């Protein structure tokens, strides 16, 4: 991902707290390599968790990274639609709007 594609807030955190953000990035990579899920599936799982907690930035990040790992837009939307009965329609609808920011509508 080019620096221009990295959200401004994330770049700011990396500049202000380089050791902390390095540790966060290392942990994320370590956890993804630990198990048997491929990168696409791992980012879809993380997308679902991000939607569940209402984190717009994390939904953006994991939707983008799922696409980079080969997920189809339909899979990304389906991941969020599956959450309606768990997290409720309003929160899932908000997450879909955040996915739209990345995937398009």
Coordinates of N, CA, C and O in Angstrom, one line a residue:
X1 N 0.8 -1.2 0.0 CA 0.0 0.0 0.0 C 0.9 1.2 0.0 O 1.8 1.4 0.8
X2 N 0.6 2.2 -0.9 CA 1.4 3.4 -1.0 C 1.0 4.3 0.2 O -0.1 4.2 0.8
X3 N 2.0 5.1 0.6 CA 1.8 6.0 1.8 C 0.5 6.9 1.6 O -0.1 7.2 2.6
X4 N 0.3 7.3 0.4 CA -0.9 8.1 0.1 C -2.2 7.4 0.4 O -3.2 8.0 0.7
X5 N -2.2 6.0 0.4 CA -3.4 5.2 0.7 C -3.6 5.0 2.2 O -4.6 4.5 2.6
X6 N -2.6 5.3 2.9 CA -2.7 5.1 4.4 C -3.4 6.3 5.0 O -3.0 7.4 4.7
X7 N -4.5 6.0 5.8 CA -5.2 7.1 6.4 C -4.3 8.0 7.1 O -3.4 7.6 7.8
X8 N -4.7 9.3 7.0 CA -3.9 10.4 7.7 C -3.7 10.1 9.2 O -2.6 10.3 9.7
X9 N -4.8 9.7 9.9 CA -4.7 9.5 11.3 C -3.7 8.4 11.6 O -2.9 8.5 12.6
X10 N -3.7 7.3 10.8 CA -2.8 6.2 11.1 C -1.4 6.6 10.9 O -0.5 6.3 11.6
X11 N -1.1 7.4 9.8 CA 0.2 8.0 9.5 C 0.7 8.8 10.7 O 1.8 8.8 11.2
X12 N -0.3 9.6 11.2 CA 0.1 10.5 12.4 C 0.5 9.6 13.6 O 1.4 10.0 14.3
X13 N -0.3 8.6 13.9 CA 0.0 7.7 15.0 C 1.4 7.1 14.8 O 2.2 7.0 15.8
X14 N 1.7 6.7 13.6 CA 3.0 6.1 13.3 C 4.2 7.1 13.5 O 5.2 6.7 14.0
X15 N 3.9 8.3 13.2 CA 5.0 9.3 13.3 C 5.1 9.7 14.8 O 6.2 9.9 15.3
X16 N 4.0 9.8 15.5 CA 4.1 10.2 16.9 C 4.5 9.1 17.9 O 5.1 9.4 18.9
X17 N 4.1 7.9 17.6 CA 4.4 6.8 18.5 C 4.9 5.6 17.7 O 4.3 4.5 17.6
X18 N 6.1 5.8 17.1 CA 6.7 4.7 16.2 C 6.9 3.4 16.9 O 6.6 2.3 16.2
X19 N 7.3 3.3 18.1 CA 7.5 2.0 18.8 C 6.2 1.3 19.0 O 6.1 0.1 18.8
X20 N 5.3 2.1 19.5 CA 4.0 1.4 19.8 C 3.3 0.9 18.5 O 2.9 -0.2 18.4
X21 N 3.3 1.7 17.4 CA 2.7 1.3 16.2 C 3.5 0.2 15.5 O 2.9 -0.7 14.9
X22 N 4.8 0.2 15.7 CA 5.6 -1.0 15.2 C 5.2 -2.2 15.9 O 5.0 -3.3 15.3
X23 N 5.0 -2.2 17.2 CA 4.6 -3.3 18.0 C 3.2 -3.8 17.6 O 2.9 -5.0 17.4
X24 N 2.3 -2.8 17.3 CA 0.9 -3.2 16.9 C 1.0 -3.9 15.5 O 0.3 -4.9 15.3
X25 N 1.8 -3.4 14.6 CA 1.9 -4.0 13.3 C 2.5 -5.4 13.4 O 2.1 -6.3 12.7
X26 N 3.5 -5.5 14.2 CA 4.2 -6.8 14.4 C 3.2 -7.8 14.9 O 3.1 -9.0 14.5
X27 N 2.4 -7.4 16.0 CA 1.4 -8.3 16.6 C 0.4 -8.7 15.5 O 0.1 -9.9 15.4
X28 N -0.1 -7.8 14.8 CA -1.1 -8.1 13.7 C -0.6 -9.2 12.8 O -1.2 -10.2 12.4
X29 N 0.7 -9.0 12.3 CA 1.3 -9.9 11.3 C 1.5 -11.3 12.0 O 1.2 -12.3 11.4
X30 N 2.0 -11.3 13.2 CA 2.2 -12.5 13.9 C 0.9 -13.3 14.1 O 0.9 -14.5 13.9
X31 N -0.1 -12.7 14.5 CA -1.4 -13.4 14.8 C -1.9 -13.9 13.5 O -2.4 -15.1 13.4
X32 N -1.8 -13.2 12.4 CA -2.3 -13.7 11.1 C -1.5 -14.9 10.6 O -2.1 -15.9 10.1
X33 N -0.2 -14.9 10.9 CA 0.6 -16.1 10.5 C 0.4 -17.3 11.4 O 0.8 -18.4 11.0
X34 N -0.1 -17.1 12.6 CA -0.2 -18.2 13.6 C -1.1 -19.3 13.2 O -0.9 -20.4 13.5
X35 N -2.2 -18.9 12.6 CA -3.3 -19.9 12.3 C -3.3 -20.4 10.9 O -2.4 -20.1 10.1
X36 N -4.4 -21.1 10.6 CA -4.5 -21.7 9.2 C -5.4 -20.9 8.3 O -5.5 -21.3 7.1
X37 N -6.0 -19.8 8.7 CA -6.8 -19.0 7.8 C -5.9 -18.2 6.8 O -4.9 -17.7 7.2
X38 N -6.4 -18.2 5.6 CA -5.6 -17.4 4.6 C -5.8 -15.9 4.9 O -6.7 -15.5 5.6
X39 N -5.1 -15.0 4.2 CA -5.2 -13.6 4.5 C -6.5 -13.0 4.1 O -7.1 -12.2 4.9
X40 N -7.1 -13.5 3.1 CA -8.5 -13.0 2.7 C -9.5 -13.3 3.8 O -10.2 -12.4 4.2
X41 N -9.5 -14.5 4.2 CA -10.5 -14.9 5.3 C -10.2 -14.2 6.6 O -11.1 -13.7 7.3
X42 N -8.9 -14.1 6.9 CA -8.5 -13.4 8.2 C -9.0 -11.9 8.1 O -9.6 -11.4 9.1
X43 N -8.9 -11.2 7.0 CA -9.4 -9.9 6.9 C -10.9 -9.8 6.9 O -11.5 -8.8 7.5
X44 N -11.6 -10.8 6.4 CA -13.0 -10.8 6.5 C -13.5 -11.0 7.9 O -14.5 -10.4 8.4
X45 N -12.8 -11.8 8.7 CA -13.1 -12.0 10.1 C -12.9 -10.7 10.8 O -13.7 -10.3 11.6
X46 N -11.8 -10.1 10.6 CA -11.5 -8.8 11.2 C -12.4 -7.7 10.8 O -12.8 -6.9 11.6
X47 N -12.9 -7.7 9.6 CA -13.9 -6.8 9.1 C -15.2 -7.0 9.9 O -15.8 -6.0 10.3
X48 N -15.6 -8.2 10.1 CA -16.8 -8.5 10.9 C -16.6 -8.0 12.3 O -17.6 -7.3 12.9
X49 N -15.5 -8.2 12.9 CA -15.3 -7.7 14.3 C -15.3 -6.2 14.3 O -15.9 -5.5 15.2
X50 N -14.7 -5.5 13.3 CA -14.7 -4.1 13.2 C -16.1 -3.5 13.1 O -16.4 -2.5 13.7
X51 N -16.9 -4.2 12.3 CA -18.3 -3.7 12.1 C -19.0 -3.9 13.5 O -19.8 -3.0 13.9
X52 N -18.8 -5.0 14.1 CA -19.5 -5.3 15.4 C -19.2 -4.2 16.5 O -20.0 -3.9 17.3
X53 N -17.9 -3.7 16.5 CA -17.6 -2.7 17.5 C -17.8 -1.3 17.0 O -17.6 -0.3 17.7
X54 N -18.3 -1.2 15.7 CA -18.6 0.2 15.2 C -17.4 1.0 14.9 O -17.4 2.2 15.0
X55 N -16.3 0.4 14.4 CA -15.0 1.1 14.1 C -14.9 1.4 12.6 O -14.6 0.5 11.8
X56 N -15.3 2.6 12.2 CA -15.3 2.9 10.8 C -13.9 2.8 10.2 O -13.7 2.2 9.1
X57 N -12.8 3.2 10.9 CA -11.5 3.1 10.4 C -11.1 1.7 10.2 O -10.4 1.3 9.2
X58 N -11.4 0.8 11.2 CA -11.0 -0.6 11.0 C -11.8 -1.3 9.9 O -11.3 -2.1 9.2
X59 N -13.1 -0.9 9.7 CA -13.9 -1.4 8.6 C -13.2 -1.0 7.3 O -13.0 -1.8 6.4
X60 N -12.8 0.3 7.2 CA -12.1 0.7 6.0 C -10.9 -0.1 5.8 O -10.6 -0.6 4.7
X61 N -10.1 -0.3 6.8 CA -8.8 -1.0 6.7 C -9.0 -2.4 6.3 O -8.3 -2.9 5.3
X62 N -9.9 -3.1 6.9 CA -10.0 -4.5 6.6 C -10.7 -4.8 5.3 O -10.5 -5.8 4.6
X63 N -11.6 -3.9 4.9 CA -12.2 -4.0 3.6 C -11.2 -3.8 2.5 O -11.1 -4.6 1.6
X64 N -10.3 -2.8 2.7 CA -9.3 -2.6 1.7 C -8.3 -3.7 1.7 O -7.9 -4.2 0.6
X65 N -7.9 -4.2 2.8 CA -6.9 -5.3 2.9 C -7.5 -6.6 2.4 O -6.8 -7.4 1.8
X66 N -8.8 -6.9 2.6 CA -9.5 -8.1 2.1 C -9.5 -8.0 0.6 O -9.2 -9.0 -0.1
X67 N -9.7 -6.8 0.0 CA -9.7 -6.7 -1.5 C -8.3 -7.0 -2.0 O -8.1 -7.7 -3.0
X68 N -7.3 -6.5 -1.3 CA -5.9 -6.7 -1.7 C -5.5 -8.2 -1.6 O -4.7 -8.6 -2.4
X69 N -6.2 -8.9 -0.7 CA -5.9 -10.4 -0.6 C -6.8 -11.2 -1.5 O -6.8 -12.4 -1.4
X70 N -7.6 -10.5 -2.4 CA -8.3 -11.2 -3.4 C -9.8 -11.4 -3.1 O -10.5 -12.1 -3.9
X71 N -10.3 -10.9 -2.0 CA -11.7 -11.0 -1.8 C -12.5 -10.2 -2.8 O -12.1 -9.1 -3.3
X72 N -13.6 -10.7 -3.2 CA -14.5 -10.0 -4.1 C -15.4 -9.1 -3.3 O -15.8 -9.3 -2.2
X73 N -15.9 -8.0 -3.9 CA -16.8 -7.1 -3.2 C -18.0 -7.8 -2.6 O -18.4 -7.5 -1.5
X74 N -18.5 -8.7 -3.4 CA -19.7 -9.4 -2.9 C -19.4 -10.2 -1.6 O -20.3 -10.3 -0.7
X75 N -18.2 -10.7 -1.4 CA -17.8 -11.4 -0.2 C -17.7 -10.4 1.0 O -18.1 -10.8 2.1
X76 N -17.2 -9.3 0.7 CA -17.1 -8.2 1.7 C -18.5 -7.8 2.2 O -18.8 -7.7 3.4
X77 N -19.4 -7.5 1.2 CA -20.7 -7.1 1.6 C -21.4 -8.3 2.4 O -22.1 -8.0 3.3
X78 N -21.3 -9.5 1.9 CA -21.9 -10.6 2.5 C -21.4 -10.8 4.0 O -22.2 -11.1 4.9
X79 N -20.1 -10.6 4.2 CA -19.6 -10.6 5.5 C -20.4 -9.7 6.5 O -20.7 -10.1 7.6
X80 N -20.6 -8.5 6.0 CA -21.4 -7.5 6.9 C -22.8 -7.9 6.9 O -23.4 -7.8 8.0
X81 N -23.4 -8.3 5.9 CA -24.9 -8.7 5.9 C -25.1 -9.8 6.9 O -26.2 -9.8 7.5
X82 N -24.2 -10.7 7.0 CA -24.3 -11.9 7.9 C -24.4 -11.4 9.4 O -24.9 -12.1 10.2
X83 N -24.0 -10.2 9.6 CA -24.0 -9.7 11.0 C -25.3 -9.1 11.4 O -25.5 -8.8 12.6
X84 N -26.3 -8.9 10.5 CA -27.5 -8.2 10.8 C -28.2 -8.8 12.0 O -28.6 -8.1 12.9
X85 N -28.3 -10.1 12.0 CA -29.0 -10.8 13.1 C -28.2 -10.8 14.4 O -28.8 -11.1 15.5
X86 N -27.0 -10.5 14.4 CA -26.1 -10.5 15.5 C -25.9 -9.1 16.1 O -26.0 -8.9 17.3
X87 N -25.6 -8.2 15.3 CA -25.3 -6.8 15.8 C -26.4 -5.8 15.5 O -26.3 -4.7 16.0
X88 N -27.4 -6.2 14.7 CA -28.5 -5.3 14.5 C -28.4 -4.6 13.1 O -27.3 -4.4 12.6
X89 N -29.5 -4.3 12.5 CA -29.5 -3.7 11.2 C -28.9 -2.3 11.2 O -28.1 -2.1 10.3
X90 N -29.1 -1.4 12.2 CA -28.5 -0.1 12.1 C -27.0 -0.2 12.1 O -26.3 0.5 11.3
X91 N -26.4 -1.0 12.9 CA -24.9 -1.1 13.0 C -24.4 -1.7 11.7 O -23.4 -1.3 11.1
X92 N -25.1 -2.8 11.2 CA -24.6 -3.4 9.9 C -24.8 -2.4 8.8 O -23.9 -2.3 7.9
X93 N -25.9 -1.6 8.7 CA -26.1 -0.7 7.7 C -25.0 0.4 7.7 O -24.5 0.8 6.7
X94 N -24.6 0.8 8.9 CA -23.5 1.8 9.0 C -22.2 1.2 8.5 O -21.5 1.8 7.7
X95 N -21.9 -0.1 8.8 CA -20.7 -0.7 8.3 C -20.8 -0.9 6.8 O -19.7 -0.7 6.1
X96 N -21.9 -1.1 6.2 CA -22.0 -1.2 4.8 C -21.7 0.2 4.1 O -21.0 0.2 3.1
X97 N -22.1 1.2 4.8 CA -21.8 2.6 4.2 C -20.2 2.8 4.3 O -19.7 3.4 3.4
X98 N -19.6 2.2 5.3 CA -18.1 2.4 5.4 C -17.4 1.5 4.4 O -16.4 1.9 3.8
X99 N -18.0 0.3 4.1 CA -17.5 -0.5 3.0 C -17.6 0.2 1.7 O -16.7 0.1 0.9
X100 N -18.8 0.8 1.5 CA -19.0 1.6 0.3 C -17.9 2.6 0.0 O -17.5 2.9 -1.1
X101 N -17.4 3.2 1.1 CA -16.3 4.2 1.0 C -15.1 3.6 0.3 O -14.3 4.2 -0.4
X102 N -14.9 2.3 0.5 CA -13.7 1.6 -0.1 C -14.0 0.8 -1.4 O -13.3 0.9 -2.3
X103 N -15.1 0.1 -1.4 CA -15.5 -0.7 -2.5 C -16.3 0.1 -3.6 O -16.2 -0.2 -4.8
X104 N -17.1 1.0 -3.1 CA -17.9 1.8 -4.0 C -19.3 1.2 -3.9 O -19.6 0.1 -3.3
X105 N -20.3 1.9 -4.4 CA -21.7 1.4 -4.2 C -22.4 1.1 -5.5 O -21.8 1.2 -6.6

